[in-house]
Short mmCIF file of C-alpha atoms in Angstrom, two decimals:
data_model
loop_
_atom_site.label_atom_id
_atom_site.label_comp_id
_atom_site.label_asym_id
_atom_site.label_seq_id
_atom_site.Cartn_x
_atom_site.Cartn_y
_atom_site.Cartn_z
CA ASN K 1 -8.33 -16.91 -9.27
CA ALA K 2 -5.65 -16.61 -6.55
CA GLY K 3 -4.90 -12.88 -7.07
CA VAL K 4 -1.38 -12.05 -5.87
CA THR K 5 0.63 -14.83 -4.24
CA GLN K 6 3.93 -14.55 -2.39
CA THR K 7 6.43 -17.15 -1.23
CA PRO K 8 7.68 -17.76 1.35
CA LYS K 9 5.35 -16.53 4.09
CA PHE K 10 8.12 -16.34 6.68
CA GLN K 11 11.89 -16.61 6.48
CA VAL K 12 14.80 -16.32 8.90
CA LEU K 13 18.20 -15.42 7.45
CA LYS K 14 21.63 -14.87 8.88
CA THR K 15 23.48 -11.68 8.05
CA GLY K 16 25.19 -12.03 4.68
CA GLN K 17 22.92 -14.74 3.33
CA SER K 18 21.00 -14.24 0.11
CA MET K 19 17.44 -15.07 -0.81
CA THR K 20 14.77 -14.37 -3.38
CA LEU K 21 11.18 -13.46 -2.58
CA GLN K 22 8.76 -14.66 -5.22
CA CYS K 23 5.58 -12.93 -6.36
CA ALA K 24 3.05 -13.96 -8.97
CA GLN K 25 -0.29 -12.55 -10.11
CA ASP K 26 -2.97 -14.16 -12.23
CA MET K 27 -4.97 -11.03 -13.10
CA ASN K 28 -3.06 -10.18 -16.29
CA HIS K 29 -1.89 -6.93 -14.72
CA ASN K 30 0.82 -4.88 -16.37
CA SER K 31 2.33 -3.22 -13.29
CA MET K 32 3.88 -4.85 -10.25
CA TYR K 33 5.43 -3.46 -7.08
CA TRP K 34 7.53 -4.44 -4.08
CA TYR K 35 7.04 -2.64 -0.76
CA ARG K 36 8.47 -3.04 2.69
CA GLN K 37 6.51 -2.29 5.86
CA ASP K 38 8.29 -1.39 9.08
CA PRO K 39 6.63 -0.49 12.38
CA GLY K 40 5.53 3.15 12.39
CA MET K 41 6.73 3.70 8.83
CA GLY K 42 3.82 2.71 6.65
CA LEU K 43 4.65 1.09 3.31
CA ARG K 44 7.66 2.20 1.31
CA LEU K 45 8.27 1.29 -2.30
CA ILE K 46 11.42 -0.67 -3.05
CA TYR K 47 11.12 -1.31 -6.80
CA TYR K 48 8.36 -1.40 -9.34
CA SER K 49 7.78 -2.65 -12.86
CA ALA K 50 5.40 -0.55 -14.92
CA SER K 51 5.25 -3.20 -17.63
CA GLU K 52 6.92 -6.44 -18.64
CA GLY K 53 10.58 -5.80 -19.37
CA THR K 54 10.93 -2.63 -17.32
CA THR K 55 11.92 -2.03 -13.71
CA ASP K 56 12.49 1.17 -11.75
CA LYS K 57 13.78 2.11 -8.33
CA GLY K 58 11.42 3.26 -5.65
CA GLU K 59 12.08 5.08 -2.41
CA VAL K 60 14.31 2.46 -0.72
CA PRO K 61 16.08 0.32 -3.37
CA ASN K 62 19.50 -0.09 -1.73
CA GLY K 63 20.39 -3.70 -0.97
CA TYR K 64 17.78 -5.14 -3.31
CA ASN K 65 17.48 -6.27 -6.90
CA VAL K 66 14.42 -7.26 -8.88
CA SER K 67 13.55 -9.31 -11.93
CA ARG K 68 10.36 -9.10 -13.95
CA LEU K 69 10.54 -12.66 -15.20
CA ASN K 70 7.40 -12.40 -17.33
CA LYS K 71 4.07 -10.64 -17.08
CA ARG K 72 2.99 -12.78 -14.14
CA GLU K 73 6.09 -12.87 -11.97
CA PHE K 74 8.18 -10.24 -10.20
CA SER K 75 10.91 -11.37 -7.82
CA LEU K 76 12.87 -9.46 -5.19
CA ARG K 77 16.41 -10.53 -4.33
CA LEU K 78 18.48 -9.73 -1.28
CA GLU K 79 22.11 -10.42 -2.24
CA SER K 80 23.63 -10.02 1.21
CA ALA K 81 20.99 -9.68 3.91
CA ALA K 82 21.46 -7.18 6.73
CA PRO K 83 19.51 -6.82 10.01
CA SER K 84 18.13 -3.51 8.67
CA GLN K 85 16.25 -5.54 6.06
CA THR K 86 14.16 -7.23 8.74
CA SER K 87 10.66 -6.25 7.65
CA VAL K 88 7.40 -7.41 6.14
CA TYR K 89 7.53 -7.40 2.35
CA PHE K 90 4.46 -6.94 0.18
CA CYS K 91 4.08 -7.49 -3.51
CA ALA K 92 1.26 -5.74 -5.36
CA SER K 93 -0.05 -5.45 -8.89
CA SER K 94 -2.29 -3.08 -10.82
CA GLU K 95 -3.83 -3.25 -14.24
CA LEU K 96 -2.22 -0.27 -15.92
CA GLY K 97 -0.27 1.85 -13.46
CA ALA K 98 0.01 3.33 -9.99
CA SER K 99 -3.18 5.38 -10.36
CA GLU K 100 -5.19 2.19 -10.61
CA THR K 101 -6.24 0.09 -7.64
CA GLN K 102 -3.36 -2.02 -6.39
CA TYR K 103 -3.98 -5.59 -5.28
CA PHE K 104 -1.67 -6.85 -2.58
CA GLY K 105 -0.27 -10.23 -1.71
CA PRO K 106 -0.40 -11.59 1.85
CA GLY K 107 3.15 -10.48 2.69
CA THR K 108 6.44 -12.17 3.57
CA ARG K 109 7.83 -11.69 7.06
CA LEU K 110 11.63 -11.64 6.94
CA LEU K 111 13.88 -11.76 9.99
CA VAL K 112 17.60 -11.18 9.52
CA LEU K 113 19.75 -12.15 12.48
CA ALA F 1 8.53 15.10 -3.44
CA GLN F 2 5.00 14.24 -2.49
CA THR F 3 4.31 13.54 1.16
CA VAL F 4 1.30 12.12 2.95
CA THR F 5 0.62 12.89 6.59
CA GLN F 6 -1.74 11.04 8.90
CA SER F 7 -1.70 12.99 12.14
CA GLN F 8 -3.65 10.48 14.25
CA PRO F 9 -1.55 7.40 15.08
CA GLU F 10 -4.50 5.84 16.92
CA MET F 11 -8.24 6.38 17.04
CA SER F 12 -11.10 4.58 18.72
CA VAL F 13 -14.83 4.52 18.08
CA GLN F 14 -17.85 2.93 19.70
CA GLU F 15 -19.65 0.31 17.67
CA ALA F 16 -22.39 1.88 15.50
CA GLU F 17 -20.87 5.36 15.86
CA THR F 18 -19.10 7.46 13.22
CA VAL F 19 -15.40 8.19 13.08
CA THR F 20 -13.28 10.37 10.80
CA LEU F 21 -9.64 9.67 9.99
CA SER F 22 -7.51 12.57 8.79
CA CYS F 23 -5.05 12.75 5.92
CA THR F 24 -3.21 15.66 4.37
CA TYR F 25 -0.81 15.62 1.45
CA ASP F 26 1.64 17.91 -0.20
CA THR F 27 1.97 18.18 -3.97
CA SER F 28 2.39 20.73 -6.72
CA GLU F 29 0.54 18.52 -9.21
CA SER F 30 -3.00 19.34 -10.26
CA ASP F 31 -3.98 15.87 -11.46
CA TYR F 32 -3.56 13.01 -9.00
CA TYR F 33 -5.27 10.16 -7.19
CA LEU F 34 -5.91 9.49 -3.53
CA PHE F 35 -6.63 6.21 -1.79
CA TRP F 36 -7.54 4.75 1.56
CA TYR F 37 -6.31 1.22 2.23
CA LYS F 38 -7.29 -0.96 5.18
CA GLN F 39 -4.94 -3.46 6.81
CA PRO F 40 -6.68 -5.77 9.31
CA PRO F 41 -4.73 -8.00 11.71
CA SER F 42 -4.40 -10.55 8.90
CA ARG F 43 -2.00 -8.02 7.25
CA GLN F 44 -3.87 -8.19 3.94
CA MET F 45 -4.01 -4.72 2.36
CA ILE F 46 -7.47 -3.96 0.97
CA LEU F 47 -8.61 -0.92 -0.98
CA VAL F 48 -11.35 0.99 0.82
CA ILE F 49 -11.90 3.95 -1.47
CA ARG F 50 -10.30 5.80 -4.39
CA GLN F 51 -10.69 9.45 -5.38
CA GLU F 52 -9.67 11.13 -8.60
CA ALA F 53 -8.60 14.71 -7.94
CA TYR F 54 -10.33 16.12 -11.00
CA LYS F 55 -13.68 14.86 -9.74
CA GLN F 56 -15.30 17.30 -7.35
CA GLN F 57 -17.77 14.76 -6.02
CA ASN F 58 -16.59 12.92 -2.92
CA ALA F 59 -16.22 9.17 -3.38
CA THR F 60 -18.39 6.81 -1.32
CA GLU F 61 -18.42 3.06 -0.81
CA ASN F 62 -21.27 1.87 1.39
CA ARG F 63 -20.44 3.03 4.95
CA PHE F 64 -17.19 4.65 3.84
CA SER F 65 -17.00 8.15 2.42
CA VAL F 66 -14.36 10.80 1.97
CA ASN F 67 -14.22 14.53 2.44
CA PHE F 68 -11.88 15.71 -0.31
CA GLN F 69 -10.80 19.33 0.04
CA LYS F 70 -8.46 19.96 -2.88
CA ALA F 71 -7.50 23.52 -1.96
CA ALA F 72 -6.65 22.45 1.59
CA LYS F 73 -4.96 19.25 0.34
CA SER F 74 -7.03 17.24 2.75
CA PHE F 75 -8.56 13.80 2.24
CA SER F 76 -10.35 12.46 5.32
CA LEU F 77 -12.15 9.13 5.61
CA LYS F 78 -15.49 8.86 7.39
CA ILE F 79 -16.69 5.50 8.59
CA SER F 80 -20.38 5.42 9.51
CA ASP F 81 -22.12 2.81 11.66
CA SER F 82 -18.76 1.39 12.75
CA GLN F 83 -18.51 -2.38 13.03
CA LEU F 84 -16.09 -4.60 14.91
CA GLY F 85 -14.69 -5.73 11.57
CA ASP F 86 -13.60 -2.15 10.83
CA ALA F 87 -10.83 -2.44 13.41
CA ALA F 88 -7.59 -2.18 11.42
CA MET F 89 -4.75 0.05 10.32
CA TYR F 90 -5.86 2.57 7.74
CA PHE F 91 -3.39 4.03 5.28
CA CYS F 92 -3.88 7.10 3.14
CA ALA F 93 -1.97 7.04 -0.15
CA PHE F 94 -1.28 9.43 -3.03
CA CYS F 95 -0.06 9.09 -6.57
CA SER F 96 0.34 11.48 -9.47
CA GLY F 97 0.09 10.17 -13.03
CA ASN F 98 2.16 7.03 -13.18
CA THR F 99 4.46 7.83 -10.30
CA PRO F 100 4.20 5.18 -7.61
CA LEU F 101 2.02 5.33 -4.53
CA VAL F 102 3.25 7.24 -1.50
CA PHE F 103 1.72 6.03 1.76
CA GLY F 104 1.14 7.78 5.04
CA LYS F 105 2.27 6.12 8.27
CA GLY F 106 -1.20 4.89 9.11
CA THR F 107 -3.88 5.27 11.76
CA ARG F 108 -4.78 2.35 14.00
CA LEU F 109 -8.54 2.22 14.52
CA SER F 110 -10.03 0.34 17.45
CA VAL F 111 -13.76 -0.39 17.61
CA ILE F 112 -15.24 -0.72 21.09
CA ALA F 113 -18.21 -3.02 21.55
#
């Protein structure tokens, strides 16, 4: 039982490049989330998926897209990376919704030059 | 919009002593949920404690307990018998119904041997 897994662990991009961050959970959870963590800012929600087939914007969605591929997987795509997207990205899941305990992945550290 | 405020960017405590981390929140909702998450140097986010607003009894988990003051919109975390492994960033978080979690900016706790 791996919980929430994220790939890659670390990535360096040049401005304008694109990439997809992958997230998978094996807990049969309905809800999944993408956050970014910047120094002194805490965690801010980018997008979430309350259930398979649905996605919604969070607090900071600009510059990102998401896909809920199936119940297990929720990917985050940066179409044209910018230095402002340098951050640590966390994926999380919860059984039914945001009021339930969220289980977090180990994070992806992204550096955009 | 809901906001969560952690007024102590850094705190320190002697090993075996007790420390209290502060959190206040702003909401017009009457039914909501509050959380404390711990982020050690490994970056892994771990749930410490969860409180349902409609429950008057303060939640406890071993050495961790909360002081939930609904009228004052205050949700502080008390750590008793502090251990070196308690050193981490601690984040207070709020959600209402199925709206996503809103995090505070965190408090960095140091434990002095």
